[in-house]
PDB file of C-alpha atoms in Angstrom:
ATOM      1  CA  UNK A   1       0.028  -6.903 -17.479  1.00  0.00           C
ATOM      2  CA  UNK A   2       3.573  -7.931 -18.804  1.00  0.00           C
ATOM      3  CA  UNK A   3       4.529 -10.014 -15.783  1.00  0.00           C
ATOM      4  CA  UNK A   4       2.878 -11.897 -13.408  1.00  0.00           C
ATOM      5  CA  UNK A   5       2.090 -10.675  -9.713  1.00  0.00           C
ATOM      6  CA  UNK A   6       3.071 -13.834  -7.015  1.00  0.00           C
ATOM      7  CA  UNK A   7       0.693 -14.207  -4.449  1.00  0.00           C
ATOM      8  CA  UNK A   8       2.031 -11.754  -2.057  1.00  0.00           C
ATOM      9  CA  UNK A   9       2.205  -9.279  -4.137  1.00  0.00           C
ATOM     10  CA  UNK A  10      -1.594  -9.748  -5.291  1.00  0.00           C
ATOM     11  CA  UNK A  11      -2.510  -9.553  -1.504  1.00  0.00           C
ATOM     12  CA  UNK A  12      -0.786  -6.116  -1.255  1.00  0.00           C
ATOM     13  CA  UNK A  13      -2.518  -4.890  -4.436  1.00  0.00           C
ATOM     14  CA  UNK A  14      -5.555  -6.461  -2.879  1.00  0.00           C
ATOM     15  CA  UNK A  15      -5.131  -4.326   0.760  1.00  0.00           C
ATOM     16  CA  UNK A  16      -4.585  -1.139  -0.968  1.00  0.00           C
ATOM     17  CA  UNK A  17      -7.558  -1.535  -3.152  1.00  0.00           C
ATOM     18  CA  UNK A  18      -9.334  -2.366   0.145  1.00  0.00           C
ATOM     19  CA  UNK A  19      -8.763   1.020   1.721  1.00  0.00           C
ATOM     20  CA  UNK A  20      -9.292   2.712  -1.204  1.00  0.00           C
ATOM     21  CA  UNK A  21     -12.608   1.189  -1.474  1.00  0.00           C
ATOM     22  CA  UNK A  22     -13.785   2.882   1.754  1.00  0.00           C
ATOM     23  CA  UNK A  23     -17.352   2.078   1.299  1.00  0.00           C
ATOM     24  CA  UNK A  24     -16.589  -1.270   0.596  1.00  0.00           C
ATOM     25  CA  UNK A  25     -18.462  -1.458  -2.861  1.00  0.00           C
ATOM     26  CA  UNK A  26     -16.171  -3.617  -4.631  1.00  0.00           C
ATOM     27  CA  UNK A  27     -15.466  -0.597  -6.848  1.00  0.00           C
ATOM     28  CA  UNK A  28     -13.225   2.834  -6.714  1.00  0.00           C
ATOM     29  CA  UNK A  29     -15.383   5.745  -7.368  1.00  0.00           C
ATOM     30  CA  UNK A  30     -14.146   9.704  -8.302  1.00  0.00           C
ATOM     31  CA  UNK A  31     -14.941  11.002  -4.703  1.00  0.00           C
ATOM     32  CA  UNK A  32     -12.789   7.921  -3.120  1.00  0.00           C
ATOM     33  CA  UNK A  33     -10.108   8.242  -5.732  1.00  0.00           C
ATOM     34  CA  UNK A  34      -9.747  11.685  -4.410  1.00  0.00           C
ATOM     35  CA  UNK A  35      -9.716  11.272  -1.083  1.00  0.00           C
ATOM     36  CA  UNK A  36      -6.816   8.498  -1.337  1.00  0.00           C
ATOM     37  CA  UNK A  37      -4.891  11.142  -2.990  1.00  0.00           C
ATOM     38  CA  UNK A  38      -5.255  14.155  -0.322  1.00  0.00           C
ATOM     39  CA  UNK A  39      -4.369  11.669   2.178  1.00  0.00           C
ATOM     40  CA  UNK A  40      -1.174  11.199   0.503  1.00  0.00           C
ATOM     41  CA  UNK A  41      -0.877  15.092   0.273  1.00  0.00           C
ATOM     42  CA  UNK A  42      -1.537  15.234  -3.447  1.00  0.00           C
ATOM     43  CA  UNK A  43      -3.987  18.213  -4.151  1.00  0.00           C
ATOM     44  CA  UNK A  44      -5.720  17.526  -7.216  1.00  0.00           C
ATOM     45  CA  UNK A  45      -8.778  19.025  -8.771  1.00  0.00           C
ATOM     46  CA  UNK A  46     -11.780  17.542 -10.302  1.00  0.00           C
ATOM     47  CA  UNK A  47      -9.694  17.813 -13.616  1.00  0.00           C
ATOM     48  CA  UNK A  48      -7.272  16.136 -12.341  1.00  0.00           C
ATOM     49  CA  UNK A  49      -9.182  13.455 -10.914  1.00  0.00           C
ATOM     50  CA  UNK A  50     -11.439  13.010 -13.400  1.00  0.00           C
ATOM     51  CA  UNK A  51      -8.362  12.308 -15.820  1.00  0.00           C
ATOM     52  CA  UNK A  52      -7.257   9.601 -13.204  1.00  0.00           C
ATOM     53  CA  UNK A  53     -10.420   7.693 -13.077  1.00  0.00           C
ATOM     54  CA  UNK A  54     -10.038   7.692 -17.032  1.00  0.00           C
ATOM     55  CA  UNK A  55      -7.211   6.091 -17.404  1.00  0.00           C
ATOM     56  CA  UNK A  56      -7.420   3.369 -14.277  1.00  0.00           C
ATOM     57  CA  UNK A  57     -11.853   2.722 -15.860  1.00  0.00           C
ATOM     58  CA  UNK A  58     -11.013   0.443 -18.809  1.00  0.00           C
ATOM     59  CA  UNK A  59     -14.279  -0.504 -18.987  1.00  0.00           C
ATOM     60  CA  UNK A  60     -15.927   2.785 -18.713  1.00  0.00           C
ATOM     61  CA  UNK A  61     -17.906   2.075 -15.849  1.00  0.00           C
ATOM     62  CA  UNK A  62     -17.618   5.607 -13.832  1.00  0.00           C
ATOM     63  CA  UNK A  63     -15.170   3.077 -11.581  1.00  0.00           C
ATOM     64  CA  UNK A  64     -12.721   1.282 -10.823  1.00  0.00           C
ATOM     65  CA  UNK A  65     -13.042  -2.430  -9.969  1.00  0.00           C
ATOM     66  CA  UNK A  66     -10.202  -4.483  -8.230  1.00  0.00           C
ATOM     67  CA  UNK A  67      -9.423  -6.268 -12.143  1.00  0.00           C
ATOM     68  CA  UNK A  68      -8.915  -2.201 -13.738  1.00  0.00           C
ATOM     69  CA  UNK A  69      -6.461  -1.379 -10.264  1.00  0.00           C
ATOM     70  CA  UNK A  70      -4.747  -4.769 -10.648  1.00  0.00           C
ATOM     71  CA  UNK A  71      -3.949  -3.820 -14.183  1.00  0.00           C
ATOM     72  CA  UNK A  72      -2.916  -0.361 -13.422  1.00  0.00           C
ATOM     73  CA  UNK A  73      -0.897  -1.169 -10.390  1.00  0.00           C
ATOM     74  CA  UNK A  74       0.831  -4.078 -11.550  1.00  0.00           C
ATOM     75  CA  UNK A  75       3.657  -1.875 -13.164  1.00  0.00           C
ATOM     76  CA  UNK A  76       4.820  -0.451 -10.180  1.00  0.00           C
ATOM     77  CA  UNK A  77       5.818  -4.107  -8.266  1.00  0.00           C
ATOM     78  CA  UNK A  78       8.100  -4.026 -11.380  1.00  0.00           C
ATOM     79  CA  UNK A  79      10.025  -0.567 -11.397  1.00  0.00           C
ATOM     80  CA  UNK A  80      12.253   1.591  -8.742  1.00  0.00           C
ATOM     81  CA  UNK A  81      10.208   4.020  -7.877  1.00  0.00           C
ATOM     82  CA  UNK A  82      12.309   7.662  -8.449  1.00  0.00           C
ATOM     83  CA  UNK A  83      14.389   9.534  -5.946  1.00  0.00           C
ATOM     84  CA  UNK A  84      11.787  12.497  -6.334  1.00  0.00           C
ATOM     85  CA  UNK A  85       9.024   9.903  -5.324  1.00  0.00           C
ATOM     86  CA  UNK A  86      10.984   8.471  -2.367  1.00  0.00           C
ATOM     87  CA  UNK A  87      11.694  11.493  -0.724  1.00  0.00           C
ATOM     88  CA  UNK A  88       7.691  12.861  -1.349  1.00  0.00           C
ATOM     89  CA  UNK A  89       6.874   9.270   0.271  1.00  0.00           C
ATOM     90  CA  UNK A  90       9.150   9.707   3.499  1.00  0.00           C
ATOM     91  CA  UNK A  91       7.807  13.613   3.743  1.00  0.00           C
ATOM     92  CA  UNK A  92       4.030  11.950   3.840  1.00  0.00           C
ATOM     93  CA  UNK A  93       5.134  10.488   6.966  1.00  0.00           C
ATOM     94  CA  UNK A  94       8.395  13.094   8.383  1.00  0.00           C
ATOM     95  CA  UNK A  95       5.534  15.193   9.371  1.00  0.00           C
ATOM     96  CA  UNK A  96       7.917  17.742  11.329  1.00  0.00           C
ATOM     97  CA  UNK A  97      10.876  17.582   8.877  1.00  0.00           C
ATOM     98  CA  UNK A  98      12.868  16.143  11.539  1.00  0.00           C
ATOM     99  CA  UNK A  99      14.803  13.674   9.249  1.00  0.00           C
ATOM    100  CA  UNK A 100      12.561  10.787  11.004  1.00  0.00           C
ATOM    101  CA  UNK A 101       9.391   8.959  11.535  1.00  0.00           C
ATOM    102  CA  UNK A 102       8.138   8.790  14.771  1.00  0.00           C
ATOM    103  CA  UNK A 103       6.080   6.509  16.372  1.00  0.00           C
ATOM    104  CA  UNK A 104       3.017   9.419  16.497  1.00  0.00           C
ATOM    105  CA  UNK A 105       3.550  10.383  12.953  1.00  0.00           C
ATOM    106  CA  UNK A 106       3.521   6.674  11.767  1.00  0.00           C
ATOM    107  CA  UNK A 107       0.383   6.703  13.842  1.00  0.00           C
ATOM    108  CA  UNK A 108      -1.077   9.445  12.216  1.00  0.00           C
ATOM    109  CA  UNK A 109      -0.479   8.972   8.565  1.00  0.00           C
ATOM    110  CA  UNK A 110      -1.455   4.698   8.800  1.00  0.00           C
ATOM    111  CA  UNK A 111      -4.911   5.689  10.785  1.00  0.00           C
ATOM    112  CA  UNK A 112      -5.457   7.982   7.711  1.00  0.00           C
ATOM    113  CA  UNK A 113      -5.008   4.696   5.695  1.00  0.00           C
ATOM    114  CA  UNK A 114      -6.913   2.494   7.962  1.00  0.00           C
ATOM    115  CA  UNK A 115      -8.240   3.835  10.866  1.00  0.00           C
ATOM    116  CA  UNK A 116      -8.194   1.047  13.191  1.00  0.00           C
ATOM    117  CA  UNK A 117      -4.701   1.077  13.906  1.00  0.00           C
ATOM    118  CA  UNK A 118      -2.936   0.948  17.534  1.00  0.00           C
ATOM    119  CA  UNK A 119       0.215   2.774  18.683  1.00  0.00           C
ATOM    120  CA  UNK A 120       0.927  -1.541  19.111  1.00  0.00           C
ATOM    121  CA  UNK A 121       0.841  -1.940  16.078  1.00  0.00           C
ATOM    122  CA  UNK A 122       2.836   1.029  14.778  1.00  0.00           C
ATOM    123  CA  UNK A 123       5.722  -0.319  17.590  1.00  0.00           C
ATOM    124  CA  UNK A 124       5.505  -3.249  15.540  1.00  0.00           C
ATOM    125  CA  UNK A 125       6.182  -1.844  12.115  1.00  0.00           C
ATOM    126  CA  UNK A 126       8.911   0.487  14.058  1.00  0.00           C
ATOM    127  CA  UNK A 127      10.504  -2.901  15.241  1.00  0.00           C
ATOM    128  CA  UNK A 128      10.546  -4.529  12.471  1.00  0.00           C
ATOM    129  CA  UNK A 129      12.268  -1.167  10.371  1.00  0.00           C
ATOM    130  CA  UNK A 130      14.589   0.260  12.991  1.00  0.00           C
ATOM    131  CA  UNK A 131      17.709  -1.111  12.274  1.00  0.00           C
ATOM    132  CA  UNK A 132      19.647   1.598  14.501  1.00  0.00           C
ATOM    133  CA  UNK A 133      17.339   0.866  17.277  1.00  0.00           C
ATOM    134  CA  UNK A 134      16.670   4.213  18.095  1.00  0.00           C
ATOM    135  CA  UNK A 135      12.575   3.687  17.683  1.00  0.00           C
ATOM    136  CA  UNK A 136      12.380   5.393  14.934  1.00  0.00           C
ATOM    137  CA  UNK A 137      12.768   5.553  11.017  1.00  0.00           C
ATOM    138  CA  UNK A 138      15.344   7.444   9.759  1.00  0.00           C
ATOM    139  CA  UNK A 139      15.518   7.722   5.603  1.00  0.00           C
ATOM    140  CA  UNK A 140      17.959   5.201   4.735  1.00  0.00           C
ATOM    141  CA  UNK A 141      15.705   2.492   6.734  1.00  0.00           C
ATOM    142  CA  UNK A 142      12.548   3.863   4.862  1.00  0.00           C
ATOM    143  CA  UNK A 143      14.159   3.706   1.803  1.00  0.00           C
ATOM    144  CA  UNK A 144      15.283   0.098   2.193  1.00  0.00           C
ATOM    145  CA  UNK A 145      12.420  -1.005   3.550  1.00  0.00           C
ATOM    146  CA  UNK A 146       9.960   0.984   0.521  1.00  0.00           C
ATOM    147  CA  UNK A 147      13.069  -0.885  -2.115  1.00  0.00           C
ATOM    148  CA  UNK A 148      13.006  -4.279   0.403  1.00  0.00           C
ATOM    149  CA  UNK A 149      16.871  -4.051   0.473  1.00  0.00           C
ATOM    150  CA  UNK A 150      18.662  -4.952   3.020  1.00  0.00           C
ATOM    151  CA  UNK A 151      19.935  -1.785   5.375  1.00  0.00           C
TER     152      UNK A 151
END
């Protein structure tokens, strides 16, 4: 890792890996790796996933501990992420194509994530986005929330 992850950011890596981790073994396995990625709406085949897990298993374990997803991670605190992968990100959630996020589709897509979530909680992340106050997330607020800009 070329730079150095601050404590918040380590805490975020260390959530993700979390969910990821859905048996809670400490370690990402093939079958987990590919259910994170058809709950993002990324269909990939055994190929495909097998050609993840070898590039995030350093070690060559058949996993991936939290050290391997640190490493592989890492990178993306410290880019923009594309206008391609921005708009795939707000589709995950723009369920209808409306142009917004709703509070049910929020719902839907962060329960996928982790399960125990409560429509209180998504008004809460709604809150703290919605800038128009219109409860809801239009595109521009996604966007400067996913680039932690100011809207």
């Amino acid at each position: 890792m070329s730079q150095r992850l601050n404590p918040t950011q380590l805490k975020e890596l260390k959530d993700c890996f979390s969910v990821f981790d859905s048996d809670d073994s400490g370690s990402i396995c093939v079958k987990e790796l590919k259910k994170v990625c058809e709950s993002l709406g990324i269909k990939v085949g055994d190929r495909q996933v097998n050609e993840l897990m070898r590039l995030m298993d350093r070690d060559g374990s058949g996993s991936v501990d939290f050290k391997e997803f640190v490493n592989v991670m890492a990178e993306q605190f410290f880019r923009e992420p594309t206008p391609a992968e921005l708009e795939a990100a707000f589709d995950t959630f723009d369920q209808d194509k409306s142009g917004y996020i709703s509070e049910e589709e929020l719902l839907m897509v962060m329960t996928r994530f982790k399960g125990n979530i409560t429509i209180s909680d998504v008004q809460k992340m709604i809150q703290a986005v919605d800038k128009d106050r219109d409860n809801r997330i239009n595109k521009k607020e996604f966007i400067a929330v996913v680039l932690n800009q100011k809207y």
